[in-house]
Coordinates of C-alpha atoms and ligand atoms in Angstrom, one line a residue:
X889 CA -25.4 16.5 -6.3
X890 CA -22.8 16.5 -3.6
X891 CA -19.9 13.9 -5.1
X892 CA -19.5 12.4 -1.3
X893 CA -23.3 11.6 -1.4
X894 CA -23.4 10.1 -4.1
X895 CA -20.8 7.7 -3.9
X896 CA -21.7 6.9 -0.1
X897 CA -23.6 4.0 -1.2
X898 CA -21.4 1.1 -0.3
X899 CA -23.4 -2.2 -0.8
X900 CA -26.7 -3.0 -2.4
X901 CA -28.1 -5.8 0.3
X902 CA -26.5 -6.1 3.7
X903 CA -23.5 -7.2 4.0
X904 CA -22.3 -10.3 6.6
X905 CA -19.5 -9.0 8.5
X906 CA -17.4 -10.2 11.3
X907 CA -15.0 -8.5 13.6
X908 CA -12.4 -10.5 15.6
X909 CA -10.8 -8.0 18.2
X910 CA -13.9 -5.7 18.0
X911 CA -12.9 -4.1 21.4
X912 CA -9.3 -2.8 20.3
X913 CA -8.4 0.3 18.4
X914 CA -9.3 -1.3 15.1
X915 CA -12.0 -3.0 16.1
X916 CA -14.3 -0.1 17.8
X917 CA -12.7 1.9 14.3
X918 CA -14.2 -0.7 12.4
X919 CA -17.6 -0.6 14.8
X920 CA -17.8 2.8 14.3
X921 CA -17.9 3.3 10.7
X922 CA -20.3 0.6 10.8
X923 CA -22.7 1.9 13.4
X924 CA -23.1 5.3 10.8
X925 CA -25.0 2.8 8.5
X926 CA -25.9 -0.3 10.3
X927 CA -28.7 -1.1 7.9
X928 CA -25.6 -1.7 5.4
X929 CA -24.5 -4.7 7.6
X930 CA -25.8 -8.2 9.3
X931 CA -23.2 -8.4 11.8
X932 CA -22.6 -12.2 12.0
X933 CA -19.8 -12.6 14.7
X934 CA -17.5 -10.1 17.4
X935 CA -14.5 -11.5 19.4
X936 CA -12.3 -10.1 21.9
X937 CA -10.0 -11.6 25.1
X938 CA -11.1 -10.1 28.0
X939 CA -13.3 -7.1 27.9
X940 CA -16.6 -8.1 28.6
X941 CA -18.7 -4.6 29.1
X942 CA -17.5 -3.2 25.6
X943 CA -17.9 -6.5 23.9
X944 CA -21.4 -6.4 25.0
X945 CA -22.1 -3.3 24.3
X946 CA -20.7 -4.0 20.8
X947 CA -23.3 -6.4 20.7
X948 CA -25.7 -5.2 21.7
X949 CA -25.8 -2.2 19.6
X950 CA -25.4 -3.8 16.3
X951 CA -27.4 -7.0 17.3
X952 CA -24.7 -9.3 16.5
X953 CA -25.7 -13.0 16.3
X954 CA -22.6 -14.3 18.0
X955 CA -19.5 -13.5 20.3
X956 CA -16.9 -14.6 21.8
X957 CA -14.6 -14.0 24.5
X958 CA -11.2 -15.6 25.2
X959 CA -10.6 -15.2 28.9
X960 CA -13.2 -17.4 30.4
X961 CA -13.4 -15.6 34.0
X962 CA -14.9 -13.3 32.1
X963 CA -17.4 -15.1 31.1
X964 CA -20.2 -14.2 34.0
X965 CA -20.0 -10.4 33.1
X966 CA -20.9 -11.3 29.3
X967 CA -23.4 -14.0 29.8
X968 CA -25.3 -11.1 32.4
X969 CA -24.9 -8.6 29.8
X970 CA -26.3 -10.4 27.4
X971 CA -29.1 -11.9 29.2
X972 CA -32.9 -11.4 27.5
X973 CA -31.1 -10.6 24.6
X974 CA -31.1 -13.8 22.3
X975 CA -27.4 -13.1 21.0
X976 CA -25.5 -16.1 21.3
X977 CA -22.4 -16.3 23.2
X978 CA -19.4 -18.6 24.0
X979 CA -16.1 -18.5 26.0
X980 CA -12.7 -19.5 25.2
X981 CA -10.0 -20.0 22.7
X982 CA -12.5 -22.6 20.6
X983 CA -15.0 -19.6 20.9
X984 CA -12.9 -17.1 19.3
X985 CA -11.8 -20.1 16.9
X986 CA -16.2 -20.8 16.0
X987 CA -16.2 -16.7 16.1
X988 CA -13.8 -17.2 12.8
X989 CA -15.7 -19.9 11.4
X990 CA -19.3 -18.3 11.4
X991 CA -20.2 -17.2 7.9
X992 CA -19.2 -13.9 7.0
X993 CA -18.7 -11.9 3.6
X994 CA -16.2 -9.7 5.3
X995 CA -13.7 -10.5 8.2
X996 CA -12.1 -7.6 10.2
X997 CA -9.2 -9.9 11.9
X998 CA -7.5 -7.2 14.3
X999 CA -6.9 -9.5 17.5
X1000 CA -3.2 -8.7 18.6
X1001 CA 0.0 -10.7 18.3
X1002 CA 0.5 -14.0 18.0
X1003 CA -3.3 -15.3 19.3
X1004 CA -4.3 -13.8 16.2
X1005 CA -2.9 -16.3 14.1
X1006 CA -5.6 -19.5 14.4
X1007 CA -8.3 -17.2 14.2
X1008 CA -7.0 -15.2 11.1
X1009 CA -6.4 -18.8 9.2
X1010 CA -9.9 -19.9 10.1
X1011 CA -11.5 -16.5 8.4
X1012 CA -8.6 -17.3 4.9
X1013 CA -9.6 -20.4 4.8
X1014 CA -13.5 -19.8 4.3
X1015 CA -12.8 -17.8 1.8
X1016 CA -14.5 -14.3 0.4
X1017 CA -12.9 -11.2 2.0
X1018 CA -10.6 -10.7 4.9
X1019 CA -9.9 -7.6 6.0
X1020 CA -6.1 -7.9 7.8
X1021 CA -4.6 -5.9 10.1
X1022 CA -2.9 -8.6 12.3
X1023 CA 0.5 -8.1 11.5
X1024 CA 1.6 -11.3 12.9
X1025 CA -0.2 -13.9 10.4
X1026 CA 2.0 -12.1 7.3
X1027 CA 5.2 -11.6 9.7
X1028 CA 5.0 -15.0 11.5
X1029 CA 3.9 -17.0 8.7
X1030 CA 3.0 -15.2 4.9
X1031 CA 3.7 -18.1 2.5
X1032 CA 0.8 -20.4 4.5
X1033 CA -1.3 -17.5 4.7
X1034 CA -0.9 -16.5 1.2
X1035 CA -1.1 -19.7 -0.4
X1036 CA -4.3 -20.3 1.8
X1037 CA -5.7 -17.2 0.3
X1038 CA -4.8 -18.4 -3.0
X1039 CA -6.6 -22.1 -2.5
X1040 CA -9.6 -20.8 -1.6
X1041 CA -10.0 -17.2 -3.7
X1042 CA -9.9 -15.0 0.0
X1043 CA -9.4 -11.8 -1.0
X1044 CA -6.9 -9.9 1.5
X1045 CA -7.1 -6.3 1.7
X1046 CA -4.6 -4.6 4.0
X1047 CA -5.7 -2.3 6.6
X1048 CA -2.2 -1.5 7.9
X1049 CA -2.0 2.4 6.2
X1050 CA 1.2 1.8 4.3
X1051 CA -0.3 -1.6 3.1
X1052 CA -3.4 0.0 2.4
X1053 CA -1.9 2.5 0.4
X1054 CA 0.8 0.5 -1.7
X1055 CA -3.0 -1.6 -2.3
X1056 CA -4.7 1.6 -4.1
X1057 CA -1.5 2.2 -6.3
X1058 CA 0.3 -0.7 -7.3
X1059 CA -0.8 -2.0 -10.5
X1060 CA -0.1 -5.7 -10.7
X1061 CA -0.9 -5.5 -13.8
X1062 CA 2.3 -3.5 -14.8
X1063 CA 4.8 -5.5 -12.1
X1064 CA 7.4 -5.9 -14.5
X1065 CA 6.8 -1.5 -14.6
X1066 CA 7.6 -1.1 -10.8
X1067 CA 11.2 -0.5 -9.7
X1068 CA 10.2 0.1 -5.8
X1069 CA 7.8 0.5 -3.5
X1070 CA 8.3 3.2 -0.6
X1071 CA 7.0 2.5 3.0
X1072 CA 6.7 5.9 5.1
X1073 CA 7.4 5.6 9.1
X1074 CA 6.9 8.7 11.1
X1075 CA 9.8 8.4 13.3
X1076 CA 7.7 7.7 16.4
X1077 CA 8.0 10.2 19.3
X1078 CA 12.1 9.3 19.9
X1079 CA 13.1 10.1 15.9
X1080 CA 15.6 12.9 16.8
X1081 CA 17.0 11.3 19.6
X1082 CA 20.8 9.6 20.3
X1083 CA 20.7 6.1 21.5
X1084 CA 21.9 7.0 24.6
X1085 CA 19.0 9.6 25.3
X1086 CA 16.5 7.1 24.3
X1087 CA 17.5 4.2 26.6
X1088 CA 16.2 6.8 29.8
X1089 CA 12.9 6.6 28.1
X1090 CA 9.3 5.1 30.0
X1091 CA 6.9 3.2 28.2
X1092 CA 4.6 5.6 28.6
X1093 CA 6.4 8.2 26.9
X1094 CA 7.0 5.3 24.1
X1095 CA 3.9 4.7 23.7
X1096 CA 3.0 8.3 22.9
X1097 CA 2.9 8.3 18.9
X1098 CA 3.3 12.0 17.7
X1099 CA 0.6 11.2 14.8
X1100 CA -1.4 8.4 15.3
X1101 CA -4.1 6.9 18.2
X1102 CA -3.0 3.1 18.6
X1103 CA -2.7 -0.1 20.9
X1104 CA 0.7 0.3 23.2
X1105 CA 2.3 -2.7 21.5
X1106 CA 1.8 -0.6 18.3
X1107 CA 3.2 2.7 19.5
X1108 CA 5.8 1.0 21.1
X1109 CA 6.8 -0.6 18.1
X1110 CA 6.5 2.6 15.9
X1111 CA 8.6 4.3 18.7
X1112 CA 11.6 1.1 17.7
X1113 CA 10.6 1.7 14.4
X1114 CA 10.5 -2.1 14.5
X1115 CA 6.7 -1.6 13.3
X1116 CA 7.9 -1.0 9.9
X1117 CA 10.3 -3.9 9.7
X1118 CA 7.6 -5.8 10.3
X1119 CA 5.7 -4.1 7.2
X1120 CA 8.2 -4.2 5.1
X1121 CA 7.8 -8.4 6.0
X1122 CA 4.6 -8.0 5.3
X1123 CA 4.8 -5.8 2.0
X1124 CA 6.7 -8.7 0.7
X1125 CA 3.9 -11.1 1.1
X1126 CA 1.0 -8.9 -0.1
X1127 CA 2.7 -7.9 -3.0
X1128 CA 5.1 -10.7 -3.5
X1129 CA 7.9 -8.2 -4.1
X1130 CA 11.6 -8.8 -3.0
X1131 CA 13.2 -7.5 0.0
X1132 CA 15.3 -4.9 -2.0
X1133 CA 12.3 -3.2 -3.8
X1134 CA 11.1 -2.0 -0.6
X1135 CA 12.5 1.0 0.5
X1136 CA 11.4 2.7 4.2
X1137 CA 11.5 6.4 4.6
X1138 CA 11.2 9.1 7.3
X1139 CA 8.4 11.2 6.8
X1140 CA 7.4 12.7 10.6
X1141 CA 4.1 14.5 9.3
X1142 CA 2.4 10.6 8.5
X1143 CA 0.1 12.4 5.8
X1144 CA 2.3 10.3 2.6
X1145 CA 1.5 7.0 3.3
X1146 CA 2.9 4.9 1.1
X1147 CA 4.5 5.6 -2.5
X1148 CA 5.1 3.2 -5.8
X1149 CA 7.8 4.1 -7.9
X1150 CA 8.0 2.9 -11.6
X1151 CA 10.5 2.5 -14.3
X1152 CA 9.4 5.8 -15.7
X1153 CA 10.1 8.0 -13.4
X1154 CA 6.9 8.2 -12.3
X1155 CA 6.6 8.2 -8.4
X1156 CA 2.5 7.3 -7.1
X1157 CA 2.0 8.3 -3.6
X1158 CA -1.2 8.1 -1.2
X1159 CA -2.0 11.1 1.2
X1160 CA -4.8 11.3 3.8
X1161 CA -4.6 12.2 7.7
X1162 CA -3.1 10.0 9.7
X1163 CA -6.6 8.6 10.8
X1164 CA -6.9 4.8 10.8
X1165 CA -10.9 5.3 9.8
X1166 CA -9.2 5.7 6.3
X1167 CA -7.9 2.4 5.8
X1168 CA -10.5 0.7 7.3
X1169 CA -13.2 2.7 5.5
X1170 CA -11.3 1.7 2.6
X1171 CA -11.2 -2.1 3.3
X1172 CA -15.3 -1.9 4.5
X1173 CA -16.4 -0.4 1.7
X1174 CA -13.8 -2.3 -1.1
X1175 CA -14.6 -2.3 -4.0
X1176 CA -17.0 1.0 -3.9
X1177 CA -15.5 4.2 -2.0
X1178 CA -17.5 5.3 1.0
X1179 CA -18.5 8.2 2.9
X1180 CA -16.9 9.2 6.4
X1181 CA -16.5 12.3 8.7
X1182 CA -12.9 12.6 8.0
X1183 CA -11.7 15.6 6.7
X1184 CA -10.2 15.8 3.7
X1185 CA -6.8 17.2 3.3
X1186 CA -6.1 20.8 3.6
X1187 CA -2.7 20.7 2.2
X1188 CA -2.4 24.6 2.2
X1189 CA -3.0 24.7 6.3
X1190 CA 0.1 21.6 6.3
X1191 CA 2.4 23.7 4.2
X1192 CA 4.7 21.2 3.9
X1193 CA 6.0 17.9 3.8
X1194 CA 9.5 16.8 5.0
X1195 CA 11.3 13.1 4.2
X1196 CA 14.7 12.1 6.0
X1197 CA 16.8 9.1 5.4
X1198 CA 16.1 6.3 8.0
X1199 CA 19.5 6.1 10.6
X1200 CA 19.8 2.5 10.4
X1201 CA 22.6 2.8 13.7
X1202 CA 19.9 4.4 15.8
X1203 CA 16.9 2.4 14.6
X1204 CA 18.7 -0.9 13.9
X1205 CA 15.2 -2.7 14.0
X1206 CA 14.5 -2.5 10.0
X1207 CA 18.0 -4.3 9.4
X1208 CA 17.3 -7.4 11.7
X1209 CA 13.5 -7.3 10.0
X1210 CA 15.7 -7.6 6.6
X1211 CA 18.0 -10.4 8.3
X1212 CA 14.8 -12.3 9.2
X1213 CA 13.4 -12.3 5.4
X1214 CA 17.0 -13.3 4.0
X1215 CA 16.9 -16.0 6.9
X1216 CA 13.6 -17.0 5.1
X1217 CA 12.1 -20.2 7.0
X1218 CA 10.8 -18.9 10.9
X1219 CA 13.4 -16.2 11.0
X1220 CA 10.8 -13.8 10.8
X1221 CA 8.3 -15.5 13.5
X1222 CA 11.1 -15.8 16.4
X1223 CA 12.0 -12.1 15.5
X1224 CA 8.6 -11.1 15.8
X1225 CA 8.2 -13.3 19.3
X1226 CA 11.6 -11.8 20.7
X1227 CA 10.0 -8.6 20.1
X1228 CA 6.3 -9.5 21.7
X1229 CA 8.6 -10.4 24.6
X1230 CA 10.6 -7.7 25.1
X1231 CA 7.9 -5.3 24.6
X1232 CA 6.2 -6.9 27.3
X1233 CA 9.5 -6.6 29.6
X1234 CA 10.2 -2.8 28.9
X1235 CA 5.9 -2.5 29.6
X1236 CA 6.5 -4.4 33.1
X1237 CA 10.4 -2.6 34.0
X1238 CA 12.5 -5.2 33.5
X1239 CA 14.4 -3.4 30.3
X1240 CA 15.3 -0.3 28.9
X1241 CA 14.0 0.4 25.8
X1242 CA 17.2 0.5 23.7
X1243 CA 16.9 -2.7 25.0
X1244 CA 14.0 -4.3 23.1
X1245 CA 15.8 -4.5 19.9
X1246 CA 19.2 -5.5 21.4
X1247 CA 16.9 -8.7 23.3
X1248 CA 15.7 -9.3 19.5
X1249 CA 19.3 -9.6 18.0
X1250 CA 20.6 -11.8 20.2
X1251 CA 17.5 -14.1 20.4
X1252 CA 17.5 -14.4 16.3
X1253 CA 21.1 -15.1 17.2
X1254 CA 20.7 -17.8 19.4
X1255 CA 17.9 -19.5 17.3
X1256 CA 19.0 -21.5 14.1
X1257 CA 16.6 -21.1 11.0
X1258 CA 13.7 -24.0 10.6
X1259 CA 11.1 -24.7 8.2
X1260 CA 7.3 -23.3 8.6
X1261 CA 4.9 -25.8 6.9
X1262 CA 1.9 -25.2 9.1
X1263 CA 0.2 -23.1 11.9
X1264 CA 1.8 -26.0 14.1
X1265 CA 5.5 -25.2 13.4
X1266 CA 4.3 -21.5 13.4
X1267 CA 3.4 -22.1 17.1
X1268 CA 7.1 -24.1 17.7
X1269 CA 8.8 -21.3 16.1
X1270 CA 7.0 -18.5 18.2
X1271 CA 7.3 -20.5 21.5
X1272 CA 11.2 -21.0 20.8
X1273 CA 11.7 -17.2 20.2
X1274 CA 9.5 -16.4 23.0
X1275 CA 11.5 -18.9 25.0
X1276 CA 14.6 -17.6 24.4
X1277 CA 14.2 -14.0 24.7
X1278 CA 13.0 -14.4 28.4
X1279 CA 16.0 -16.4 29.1
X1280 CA 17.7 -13.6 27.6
X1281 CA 16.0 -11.1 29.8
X1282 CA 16.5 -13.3 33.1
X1283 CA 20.5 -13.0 32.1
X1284 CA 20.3 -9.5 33.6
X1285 CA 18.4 -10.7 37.3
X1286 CA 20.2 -8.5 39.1
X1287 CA 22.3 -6.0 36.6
X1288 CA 21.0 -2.4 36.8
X1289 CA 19.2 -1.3 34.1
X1290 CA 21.9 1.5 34.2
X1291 CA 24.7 -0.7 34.4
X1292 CA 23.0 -2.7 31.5
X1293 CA 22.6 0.8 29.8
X1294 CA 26.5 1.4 29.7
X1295 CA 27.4 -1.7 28.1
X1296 CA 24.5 -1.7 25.5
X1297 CA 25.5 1.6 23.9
X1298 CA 28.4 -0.2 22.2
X1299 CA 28.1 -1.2 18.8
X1300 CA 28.6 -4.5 18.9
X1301 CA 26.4 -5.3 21.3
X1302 CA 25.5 -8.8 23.0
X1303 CA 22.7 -9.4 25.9
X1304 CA 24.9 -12.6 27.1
X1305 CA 28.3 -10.9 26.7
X1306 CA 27.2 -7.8 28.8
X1307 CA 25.6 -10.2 31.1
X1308 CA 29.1 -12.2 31.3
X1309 CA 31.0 -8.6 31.1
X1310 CA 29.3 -7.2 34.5
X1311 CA 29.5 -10.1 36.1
X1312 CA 33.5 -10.4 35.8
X1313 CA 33.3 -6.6 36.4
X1314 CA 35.6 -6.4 33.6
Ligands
NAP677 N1 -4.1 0.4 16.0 C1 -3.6 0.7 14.8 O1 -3.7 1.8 14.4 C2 -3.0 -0.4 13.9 C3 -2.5 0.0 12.7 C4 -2.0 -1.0 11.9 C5 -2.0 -2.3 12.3 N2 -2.5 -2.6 13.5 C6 -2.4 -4.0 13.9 O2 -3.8 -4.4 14.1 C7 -3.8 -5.4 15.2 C8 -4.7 -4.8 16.3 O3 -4.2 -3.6 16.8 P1 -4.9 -2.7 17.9 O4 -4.1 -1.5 18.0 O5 -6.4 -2.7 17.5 O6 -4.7 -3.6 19.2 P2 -5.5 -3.5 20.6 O7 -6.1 -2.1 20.7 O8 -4.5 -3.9 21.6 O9 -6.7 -4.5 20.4 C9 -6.5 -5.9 20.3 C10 -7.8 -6.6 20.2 O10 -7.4 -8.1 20.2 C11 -8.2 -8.7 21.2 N3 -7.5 -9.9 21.7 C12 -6.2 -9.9 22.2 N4 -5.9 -11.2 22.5 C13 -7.0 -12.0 22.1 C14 -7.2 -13.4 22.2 N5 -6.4 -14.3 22.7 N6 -8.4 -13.8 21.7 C15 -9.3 -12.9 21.2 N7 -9.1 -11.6 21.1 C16 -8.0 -11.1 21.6 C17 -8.4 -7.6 22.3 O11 -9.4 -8.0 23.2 P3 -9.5 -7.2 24.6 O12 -9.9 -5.8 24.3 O13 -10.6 -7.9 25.3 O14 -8.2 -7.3 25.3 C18 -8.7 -6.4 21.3 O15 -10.0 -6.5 20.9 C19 -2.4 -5.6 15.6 O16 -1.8 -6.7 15.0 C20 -1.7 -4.3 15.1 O17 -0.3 -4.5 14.9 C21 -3.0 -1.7 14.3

């Protein structure tokens, strides 16, 4: 009998599922797998901001019983979409809140940045499984979220691919075995490049990962290499392992994902193509294994496999994400909303993007550490460093992004102090 057959079957009744972010990468990743065998699923609840069409569509073909869309002017297109149908709908931050409160079995939360957060705790805090890939909820704030998953038994299963990985190989029941754990990063598309060559850089060609199909905040974010400071935040949280057990390593062909090295000598590693359908096939089908159309590795057509050190001078984004986790408190949370912001501002023009991480040095600069308690102070904190970075970026109203460019390729570099520099025309 063919081995993938046979262990296709995932669940033995349907399974209640909801997806919040249905209409990003993850989300139609997540649809997709499901829509191979939708008699293995009661879709319960989809949420998304603003794209009505898909969101119907979504709907539609899995007969979801409820959605939800942020952006109320896009209400009209989704109520006429779904006219006749009977599936219920609602608009609005509350309605993507309810979408997280429906009953589910199994929560895909993959809504983006920080309006993920709410949502994310709602889905914890009822409990069963929750499948995460919202970066931000670990990042911003992992001790609530963790000791919410705790209180109520949620299982979190991590969908990131590093996360995912470390997940199939570290053996919590041998901790006190493990010396390290070992994230990969591909390099993103500027890996062999000077500072200097990639502060001329667009956001398009950013946002053009060698390996992997994602968002644009992603891929720009791989392209900092600030994506995996954020995982190695959030490795510390799901596995509740220090700082200096996690280790980050350049490995441009993204087939390694993730590796666990313990006290014997023994290193565990998990390979698959850099396809996201893996993790999330993973997470859908968790506990079981199940079936998809991805290839399995052909590691004699990849040859071979090459790791370099990460350059800590050119990608300085992993050592502030370290800084932030030694900060402890909302270190992490204002780093994480200086970087949504400048992001945004190298997106729209207004930066370079050796930029971004220089706007999220001297924001966690600028911000003294505070206590997170609750999604409340999570909000504070995210506001501050949002805050701050933007009056960061205005510091430069009027300075050339190559003028800016000059001053920034110096070590020691500080967004007010160039600001102060050009304007003395020192
Ligand atoms: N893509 C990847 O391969 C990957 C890998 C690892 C981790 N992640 C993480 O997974 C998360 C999702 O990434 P993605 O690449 O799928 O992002 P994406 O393609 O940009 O999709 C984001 C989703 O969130 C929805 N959304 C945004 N703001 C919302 C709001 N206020 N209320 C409700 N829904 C909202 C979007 O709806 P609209 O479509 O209507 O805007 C969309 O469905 C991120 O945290 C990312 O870091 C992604």
């Amino acid at each position: 009998m063919d081995k993938r057959k046979e262990c296709s079957t995932v669940v033995d009744k349907p399974r209640l599922i909801s997806i919040l972010g249905s209409t990003g990468s993850i989300g139609s990743n997540t649809i997709d797998l499901i829509a191979r065998t939708p008699e293995h699923y009661i879709i319960s609840a989809l949420a998304c901001k603003q794209n009505a069409r898909l969101l119907a569509q979504q709907a539609k073909k899995l007969q979801a019983v409820f959605v939800a869309i942020e952006d109320k002017n896009a209400w009209p297109v989704l109520r006429n979409a779904l006219a006749g149908t009977g599936i219920e709908a609602a608009a609005g931050t509350e309605a993507v809140l309810e979408a997280a409160k429906r009953p589910a079995e199994w929560t895909m939360c993959s809504i983006v940045g920080a309006a993920g957060l709410a949502p994310t705790l709602e889905a914890v805090r009822r409990g069963h499984t929750v499948a995460l890939a919202n970066k931000e909820a670990l990042v911003c704030a992992g001790s609530l979220f963790i000791r919410e998953a705790m209180r109520t038994g949620c299982q979190i299963l991590p969908v990131d691919s590093e996360h995912n990985a470390i997940f199939q190989l570290f053996d919590s029941r041998k901790r006190e075995g493990i010396e390290k754990i070992t994230l990969t990063a591909s390099g993103g598309p500027f890996r062999t490049l000077s500072r200097k060559e990639m502060a001329c850089k667009t956001p398009s060609q950013a946002a053009a990962h060698p390996n992997w199909s994602m968002g644009t905040k992603v891929s720009i974010d791989s392209a900092t290499i600030m994506n995996k400071g954020l995982e190695i935040i959030e490795a510390h949280y799901l596995f509740a392992i220090p700082e200096v057990q996690i280790d980050v390593l350049i490995h441009p062909e993204s087939v390694v994902h993730s590796m666990v090295s313990y006290i014997d000598g023994s290193v565990i590693a998990q390979l698959s193509s850099p396809d996201m359908r893996t993790p999330i096939a993973y997470c859908l089908a968790w506990p079981k294994r199940m079936d998809t159309i991805i290839k399995n590795l052909d590691l004699v057509s990849i040859g071979q496999l090459s790791f370099f050190a990460l350059d800590n001078n050119r990608f300085p984004a992993i050592s502030l994400a370290r800084e932030a986790l030694r900060a402890k408190g909302d270190a992490a949370c204002v780093m994480n909303a200086a970087n949504e912001v400048a992001v945004e501002a190298f997106v729209a023009g207004r930066i370079g993007f050796t930029e971004i991480s220089s706007v999220v040095y001297e924001t966690m600069q600028r911000c003294p550490t505070e206590d997170i308690d609750n999604l409340e102070s999570v909000f504070r904190s995210n506001a501050k460093g949002r805050r701050i970075a933007d009056d960061i970026i205005s510091d430069f109203t009027g300075v050339s992004i190559a003028d800016r460019r000059r001053y920034l390729l110096l070590p020691n570099f500080s967004m007010k102090s160039v600001a102060v520099m050009h304007n003395k025309k020192i």
